[in-house]
Coordinates of C-alpha atoms in Angstrom, one line a residue:
X1 CA -13.7 10.8 25.8
X2 CA -16.2 8.4 24.1
X3 CA -14.8 9.1 20.9
X4 CA -11.1 7.3 22.5
X5 CA -13.3 5.0 24.9
X6 CA -15.2 3.6 21.8
X7 CA -11.9 2.5 19.7
X8 CA -10.4 1.4 22.7
X9 CA -13.5 -1.2 23.9
X10 CA -13.4 -2.1 20.0
X11 CA -10.3 -3.0 20.0
X12 CA -10.4 -5.2 23.0
X13 CA -13.0 -7.2 22.0
X14 CA -11.2 -8.3 18.6
X15 CA -8.1 -8.6 21.0
X16 CA -10.1 -11.1 22.8
X17 CA -11.4 -12.6 19.5
X18 CA -7.8 -12.7 18.3
X19 CA -6.6 -14.1 21.4
X20 CA -9.6 -17.2 21.8
X21 CA -8.7 -17.9 18.1
X22 CA -4.6 -18.3 18.8
X23 CA -5.4 -20.4 21.7
X24 CA -7.7 -22.8 19.1
X25 CA -5.0 -22.6 16.4
X26 CA -2.4 -23.2 19.2
X27 CA -4.2 -26.9 20.5
X28 CA -4.6 -27.6 16.4
X29 CA -1.0 -27.1 15.9
X30 CA 0.3 -29.1 19.4
X31 CA -2.3 -32.3 18.0
X32 CA -0.9 -31.5 14.2
X33 CA 2.9 -32.0 15.6
X34 CA 2.1 -35.0 17.2
X35 CA 0.7 -36.6 14.2
X36 CA 4.1 -35.9 12.5
X37 CA 5.2 -39.5 13.5
X38 CA 2.3 -40.6 11.0
X39 CA 3.6 -39.5 8.2
X40 CA 0.4 -39.6 5.4
X41 CA -1.8 -37.9 7.9
X42 CA 0.6 -35.7 9.5
X43 CA 2.2 -33.8 6.9
X44 CA -1.2 -32.4 5.1
X45 CA -2.6 -31.5 9.1
X46 CA 0.7 -29.8 9.8
X47 CA 0.4 -27.8 6.6
X48 CA -3.1 -27.2 6.6
X49 CA -2.7 -25.7 10.7
X50 CA 0.3 -23.6 9.6
X51 CA -1.1 -22.3 6.9
X52 CA -3.7 -20.9 9.3
X53 CA -1.6 -20.0 11.9
X54 CA 0.1 -18.0 9.6
X55 CA -3.5 -16.3 7.9
X56 CA -4.0 -15.1 11.2
X57 CA -0.5 -14.0 12.7
X58 CA -0.6 -11.9 9.3
X59 CA -3.8 -10.3 11.0
X60 CA -2.1 -9.6 13.7
X61 CA 0.6 -8.2 11.8
X62 CA -1.9 -6.0 9.5
X63 CA -3.4 -4.9 12.7
X64 CA -0.7 -3.2 14.5
X65 CA 0.5 0.4 13.4
X66 CA 2.9 0.5 12.3
X67 CA 1.7 -2.7 10.4
X68 CA 4.7 -5.7 10.4
X69 CA 6.3 -6.6 7.5
X70 CA 5.3 -10.4 7.1
X71 CA 8.1 -12.3 6.2
X72 CA 6.1 -15.3 4.5
X73 CA 6.8 -15.6 0.9
X74 CA 5.2 -19.1 0.4
X75 CA 2.5 -20.9 1.1
X76 CA 3.5 -24.2 3.6
X77 CA 5.1 -26.6 2.4
X78 CA 6.0 -30.5 3.7
X79 CA 7.2 -31.1 7.4
X80 CA 10.8 -31.2 6.4
X81 CA 10.2 -27.4 5.5
X82 CA 7.8 -25.7 8.0
X83 CA 9.7 -27.9 10.9
X84 CA 13.5 -26.1 10.9
X85 CA 11.5 -22.8 9.9
X86 CA 12.4 -20.5 12.9
X87 CA 9.2 -18.2 11.6
X88 CA 6.7 -20.9 11.8
X89 CA 8.2 -21.5 15.8
X90 CA 7.8 -17.8 16.3
X91 CA 4.9 -18.2 15.0
X92 CA 3.6 -21.1 17.3
X93 CA 5.3 -18.6 20.3
X94 CA 3.0 -16.2 19.7
X95 CA -0.2 -18.3 19.6
X96 CA 0.5 -19.4 23.0
X97 CA 1.0 -15.4 23.9
X98 CA -1.9 -13.6 22.2
X99 CA -3.6 -16.4 23.8
X100 CA -2.6 -15.8 27.0
X101 CA -3.6 -12.2 26.1
X102 CA -7.3 -13.0 25.8
X103 CA -7.9 -13.2 29.4
X104 CA -6.3 -9.6 30.6
X105 CA -8.2 -8.2 27.4
X106 CA -11.7 -10.2 28.3
X107 CA -10.8 -8.4 32.0
X108 CA -10.3 -4.7 30.8
X109 CA -13.3 -4.5 28.3
X110 CA -15.5 -6.5 31.4
X111 CA -14.7 -3.5 33.3
X112 CA -17.4 -1.1 31.2
X113 CA -20.4 -2.9 32.2
X114 CA -19.3 -3.8 35.6
X115 CA -18.3 0.3 36.1
X116 CA -21.6 1.2 35.2
X117 CA -23.7 -0.8 36.9
X118 CA -21.9 0.8 40.1
X119 CA -23.3 4.4 38.9
X120 CA -26.6 3.1 38.6
X121 CA -26.5 1.0 42.0
X122 CA -29.1 3.6 43.7
X123 CA -31.6 2.9 41.5
X124 CA -31.6 -0.6 41.5
X125 CA -31.0 -0.7 45.5
X126 CA -34.6 1.8 45.3
X127 CA -36.4 -0.3 42.4
X128 CA -36.1 -3.7 43.6
X129 CA -37.8 -5.1 46.4
X130 CA -36.0 -5.4 49.5
X131 CA -35.8 -9.5 49.4
X132 CA -33.7 -9.1 46.6
X133 CA -30.1 -10.6 46.8
X134 CA -28.1 -7.3 45.4
X135 CA -24.6 -7.1 45.4
X136 CA -21.7 -5.4 43.8
X137 CA -18.2 -6.5 43.7
X138 CA -19.0 -8.8 46.3
X139 CA -20.4 -5.5 48.6
X140 CA -23.8 -6.6 49.6
X141 CA -26.0 -3.4 48.5
X142 CA -28.0 -3.9 52.2
X143 CA -28.5 0.2 53.0
X144 CA -28.7 3.3 50.7
X145 CA -25.4 4.2 52.5
X146 CA -23.8 1.0 50.7
X147 CA -25.5 1.8 47.2
X148 CA -23.1 5.0 47.1
X149 CA -20.3 3.3 48.4
X150 CA -20.8 1.2 44.9
X151 CA -21.1 4.6 42.9
X152 CA -17.6 5.8 43.7
X153 CA -16.5 2.2 43.6
X154 CA -18.4 2.1 39.8
X155 CA -16.5 5.5 39.3
X156 CA -13.3 4.4 40.0
X157 CA -13.8 0.9 37.7
X158 CA -14.4 3.8 34.7
X159 CA -11.2 5.6 35.3
X160 CA -9.6 2.2 35.0
X161 CA -11.5 0.7 32.4
X162 CA -10.4 4.2 30.3
X163 CA -7.0 4.6 30.8
X164 CA -5.8 0.4 31.3
X165 CA -6.7 -0.1 27.4
X166 CA -3.9 2.0 27.0
X167 CA -1.1 0.6 28.5
X168 CA -2.4 -3.3 27.2
X169 CA -2.7 -1.9 24.1
X170 CA 1.3 -1.0 24.3
X171 CA 2.3 -3.8 25.7
X172 CA 0.5 -5.9 23.0
X173 CA 2.3 -3.7 20.3
X174 CA 5.8 -4.4 22.0
X175 CA 4.5 -8.6 22.4
X176 CA 3.6 -9.1 18.6
X177 CA 6.4 -7.2 17.7
X178 CA 8.7 -9.2 19.1
X179 CA 7.4 -12.6 18.5
X180 CA 6.0 -11.3 14.7
X181 CA 8.5 -9.3 13.0
X182 CA 11.0 -10.7 10.5
X183 CA 14.2 -12.2 11.8
X184 CA 17.2 -11.4 10.0
X185 CA 17.4 -14.6 7.9
X186 CA 13.3 -14.0 7.0
X187 CA 14.1 -10.1 6.5
X188 CA 17.3 -11.3 3.6
X189 CA 15.4 -13.5 2.0
X190 CA 12.3 -11.5 1.5
X191 CA 14.7 -8.1 0.0
X192 CA 16.5 -11.0 -2.6
X193 CA 13.0 -11.7 -3.7
X194 CA 12.4 -8.6 -3.7
X195 CA 15.1 -7.4 -6.0
X196 CA 14.5 -10.5 -7.9
X197 CA 11.0 -9.0 -8.8
X198 CA 11.7 -5.3 -9.3
X199 CA 14.9 -6.7 -11.6
X200 CA 12.6 -8.8 -13.7
X201 CA 9.9 -6.0 -13.6
X202 CA 13.1 -3.4 -15.2
X203 CA 13.8 -5.8 -17.7
X204 CA 10.0 -6.2 -18.8
X205 CA 9.7 -2.5 -18.7
X206 CA 13.1 -2.3 -20.8
X207 CA 11.7 -4.7 -23.6
X208 CA 8.1 -3.2 -23.6
X209 CA 10.2 -0.2 -24.2
X210 CA 12.4 -1.3 -26.9
X211 CA 9.0 -3.2 -28.7
X212 CA 7.2 0.3 -28.7
X213 CA 10.3 2.1 -30.5
X214 CA 10.3 -0.3 -32.7
X215 CA 7.0 -0.7 -33.7
X216 CA 6.8 3.6 -33.9
X217 CA 9.5 3.5 -36.0
X218 CA 8.1 0.6 -38.3
X219 CA 4.4 2.3 -38.5
X220 CA 5.5 5.9 -38.6
X221 CA 9.5 7.8 -39.9
X222 CA 10.2 4.6 -42.0
X223 CA 6.7 4.2 -43.9
X224 CA 7.1 7.7 -44.4
X225 CA 10.4 7.9 -46.0
X226 CA 9.7 4.6 -48.1
X227 CA 6.9 6.5 -49.2
X228 CA 9.1 10.0 -49.5
X229 CA 12.1 7.7 -51.9
X230 CA 9.3 6.4 -53.7
X231 CA 7.6 9.9 -54.4
X232 CA 11.0 11.1 -55.5
X233 CA 11.6 8.1 -57.8
X234 CA 8.4 9.1 -59.8
X235 CA 9.0 12.9 -59.7
X236 CA 12.6 11.8 -61.3
X237 CA 10.8 9.6 -63.9
X238 CA 8.5 12.2 -64.7
X239 CA 10.4 15.3 -64.5
X240 CA 11.0 15.5 -68.3
X241 CA 7.5 14.5 -69.5
X242 CA 5.1 15.8 -67.3
X243 CA 7.0 18.8 -65.1
X244 CA 3.7 19.9 -63.7
X245 CA 2.7 16.1 -61.5
X246 CA 6.7 15.9 -61.0
X247 CA 6.6 19.0 -59.0
X248 CA 3.7 18.3 -57.3
X249 CA 5.6 15.2 -56.5
X250 CA 7.9 16.6 -54.7
X251 CA 6.1 18.7 -52.7
X252 CA 4.9 15.8 -51.2
X253 CA 7.6 14.4 -50.6
X254 CA 8.9 17.5 -48.8
X255 CA 5.7 17.5 -46.6
X256 CA 6.3 13.3 -46.1
X257 CA 9.8 14.3 -45.0
X258 CA 8.6 16.9 -42.9
X259 CA 6.2 14.6 -41.1
X260 CA 8.7 11.8 -40.6
X261 CA 11.3 14.4 -39.2
X262 CA 8.2 15.9 -36.9
X263 CA 8.1 12.0 -35.8
X264 CA 11.3 11.1 -35.1
X265 CA 11.6 14.4 -32.9
X266 CA 8.3 13.1 -31.1
X267 CA 10.2 9.6 -30.9
X268 CA 13.1 10.8 -29.0
X269 CA 11.2 13.2 -26.9
X270 CA 9.6 10.2 -25.5
X271 CA 13.0 8.3 -25.2
X272 CA 14.8 11.1 -23.3
X273 CA 13.0 14.7 -23.8
X274 CA 15.8 17.1 -24.4
X275 CA 14.2 19.4 -22.5
X276 CA 14.7 17.0 -19.4
X277 CA 18.5 16.7 -20.4
X278 CA 19.1 20.9 -20.3
X279 CA 17.0 22.1 -17.5
X280 CA 16.5 19.2 -15.5
X281 CA 13.1 17.8 -13.7
X282 CA 11.8 21.0 -13.1
X283 CA 11.8 22.2 -16.4
X284 CA 10.7 19.1 -17.7
X285 CA 7.5 19.1 -15.3
X286 CA 6.8 23.0 -16.6
X287 CA 7.1 22.1 -20.1
X288 CA 4.3 18.8 -19.6
X289 CA 2.4 21.7 -17.7
X290 CA 2.5 24.5 -20.5
X291 CA 2.2 21.9 -23.2
X292 CA -1.4 20.3 -21.8
X293 CA -4.8 21.0 -23.1
X294 CA -6.2 21.1 -19.3
X295 CA -5.0 23.9 -17.0
X296 CA -2.6 22.6 -15.0
X297 CA -1.4 24.2 -11.3
X298 CA 2.5 23.2 -11.0
X299 CA 4.5 23.3 -7.9
X300 CA 7.9 22.8 -8.0
X301 CA 10.2 22.5 -4.9
X302 CA 13.5 21.1 -6.4
X303 CA 16.8 22.8 -6.4
X304 CA 19.2 20.5 -7.8
X305 CA 19.7 18.0 -10.3
X306 CA 19.2 14.5 -9.8
X307 CA 21.1 11.9 -11.3
X308 CA 19.5 10.6 -15.0
X309 CA 18.4 7.5 -13.8
X310 CA 16.0 9.2 -11.4
X311 CA 15.4 12.6 -13.5
X312 CA 13.3 10.4 -16.6
X313 CA 11.9 8.2 -14.2
X314 CA 10.3 10.9 -12.1
X315 CA 9.2 12.6 -15.8
X316 CA 7.7 9.3 -17.1
X317 CA 6.0 9.4 -13.6
X318 CA 4.6 12.6 -14.3
X319 CA 3.7 12.1 -18.2
X320 CA 1.7 9.3 -17.3
X321 CA -0.2 10.5 -14.8
X322 CA -0.9 13.7 -16.7
X323 CA -2.1 12.2 -19.9
X324 CA -4.7 9.7 -17.7
X325 CA -5.9 12.5 -16.5
X326 CA -6.2 14.2 -19.7
X327 CA -7.4 11.4 -21.8
X328 CA -9.2 9.2 -19.2
X329 CA -10.6 11.6 -16.1
X330 CA -12.6 14.2 -17.9
X331 CA -10.6 16.6 -15.5
X332 CA -11.5 20.4 -15.9
X333 CA -8.3 21.5 -13.7
X334 CA -5.3 19.6 -13.0
X335 CA -2.3 19.6 -9.9
X336 CA 0.9 18.6 -9.9
X337 CA 3.9 19.1 -8.0
X338 CA 6.9 18.0 -7.4
X339 CA 9.0 18.3 -3.7
X340 CA 12.2 17.3 -3.3
X341 CA 12.6 15.8 0.4
X342 CA 15.9 14.9 0.7
X343 CA 16.3 11.1 0.5
X344 CA 13.6 11.3 -2.4
X345 CA 11.5 12.9 -4.9
X346 CA 7.4 12.9 -3.7
X347 CA 5.5 13.6 -7.4
X348 CA 2.1 13.8 -6.9
X349 CA -0.2 14.9 -9.3
X350 CA -4.3 15.4 -8.3
X351 CA -7.3 16.1 -10.9
X352 CA -10.8 16.8 -10.2
X353 CA -12.1 14.4 -12.8
X354 CA -14.6 11.2 -12.8
X355 CA -12.5 8.9 -10.7
X356 CA -12.4 5.5 -10.5
X357 CA -9.0 4.8 -11.8
X358 CA -7.9 1.2 -10.4
X359 CA -4.0 0.4 -11.2
X360 CA -5.5 -3.3 -11.8
X361 CA -7.1 -2.0 -15.1
X362 CA -5.2 0.5 -16.0
X363 CA -1.1 -0.5 -17.9
X364 CA -0.7 3.4 -17.2
X365 CA -0.4 2.3 -13.8
X366 CA 1.3 -0.4 -13.8
X367 CA 3.8 0.6 -16.0
X368 CA 4.4 3.8 -13.4
X369 CA 5.2 0.9 -10.6
X370 CA 7.1 -0.8 -12.9
X371 CA 9.1 1.6 -13.3
X372 CA 9.2 2.8 -10.0
X373 CA 10.1 -0.6 -8.3
X374 CA 13.7 -0.7 -10.4
X375 CA 14.5 2.3 -8.1
X376 CA 12.7 0.6 -4.5
X377 CA 9.6 3.4 -5.0
X378 CA 6.3 3.5 -4.3
X379 CA 3.1 4.6 -6.2
X380 CA -0.6 5.0 -3.9
X381 CA -3.4 5.4 -5.9
X382 CA -6.6 7.5 -4.4
X383 CA -9.4 7.3 -7.1
X384 CA -13.1 6.8 -5.8
X385 CA -16.1 6.8 -8.1
X386 CA -17.0 10.5 -9.0
X387 CA -13.1 11.5 -8.3
X388 CA -11.1 13.1 -6.9
X389 CA -8.5 11.2 -8.3
X390 CA -4.7 11.4 -6.1
X391 CA -1.8 9.9 -7.9
X392 CA 1.5 10.3 -5.2
X393 CA 5.1 8.2 -6.2
X394 CA 7.9 8.0 -3.6
X395 CA 11.2 8.3 -5.9
X396 CA 14.6 7.4 -3.6
X397 CA 17.3 9.5 -4.5
X398 CA 19.6 9.8 -1.7
X399 CA 20.6 12.8 -0.2

C-alpha cells in the first residue's frame, strides 16, 4: 500500500508546486501582455515571460507518461512572432488550468495528515487536559465515543487519500495532453526541421565516408602500387647486371601486390561486405561474431531479406558497436542480437566491460546516430561506470 501511496503523495506535492508556479507565471504573462503597448519594454518582457512559461510547460510535458512532445524548436522572439503563435496561447491556457489544479492537489495530499489525526484522536483525547478544545473536522471531541467516531472518519479520509490521487493524475494527464500537445501546424513544422537535420546528417555521413575511402586509397593501396611500380622498374634495370637482386625486388613487388589486393579487399568489405550482399544481415552478423577476438553470443531472429540500405545501416551499427566493445570496453564476453519486429529491426550489443561509454565523446556512437537518423531510427546507450554496456538501436524497415 505504501509503495503506491508514497509516489502518489510525491506527485501531488509536485503538482501543487507546478500549479502555484503556473499561477505566478500567468500573472506575469498578463502583465507582460499589458506592457506590449509600450514597445521598448513590452517586447523583452513578453519574450522573457514566454520563455519561462515554455520551460515550465516543457517540464510538465516531460512529467507525463508517456512524455508529451514539445512543439518548440526555437526561443521566443519578437512580439509579432509570439502573439500569432497558437502554441503560446495554449500554454497560457494551461497556466490558468494548471494553476487551478493546484488547489484540488493541495486538498488531496492534505487528506493524509487529516486522516492520521482522526486515527490518533482517542489518544489525544486521553492525553490532553479536559479543558483543551479538541475537534476533528468540525466535530467537537468532548466524549470518548466521539473520539472513536473520529477514528472512523479518519479511516474514510485515508481511503479517499489513497484512491483520489489516481483519478487526479488521470485528469491531470488528460488536461495536459489536451492543452500541451503540439497542434497539427507545430507537428508539421517539427517534422520538417527533423527531416532537414536528418538530411544534413546523412550528407555529412556520406561525405565523411567518401573522405575515409579517399584516405584509405591514398595512404594504403595507392602507395603500395607506386612502390610496386618502382620495384618492377628497378628489377627491370638490374635484370641483366644483377639477376639475384632483380629476383629479390620481384619478390618484394609480389608481396606488395598481395598487400595492395588485401587492402583493396578490406576497403570493399568496409563499403559493402560481400557476405552482406550474398547472405543478408543474418549471415553478415554471423561473420562479424565469428571474426571477433572476444567470444560473442549471437541471437538472430530474422527470416527475410531487408532492403539493401537498411541492411547496410544495420550492419554498420553492429560492426561499430562490436568494434567499440572490443577496442574500448575491455569486454570478456559480448552478446549481440538481431530481432525482426515486423515494422522495425531491433539491434542490441551488450558487453561486460568497464562501461562509461559516452556518446558526446565517442565518434563511433555519433556515427551510429548519424547513420540511423537518415532512416528515422534511434539508438539508446546504457553504460554506467563499471559496466555493463548496452547499445540498442531501432531501425524502421516497414512490414
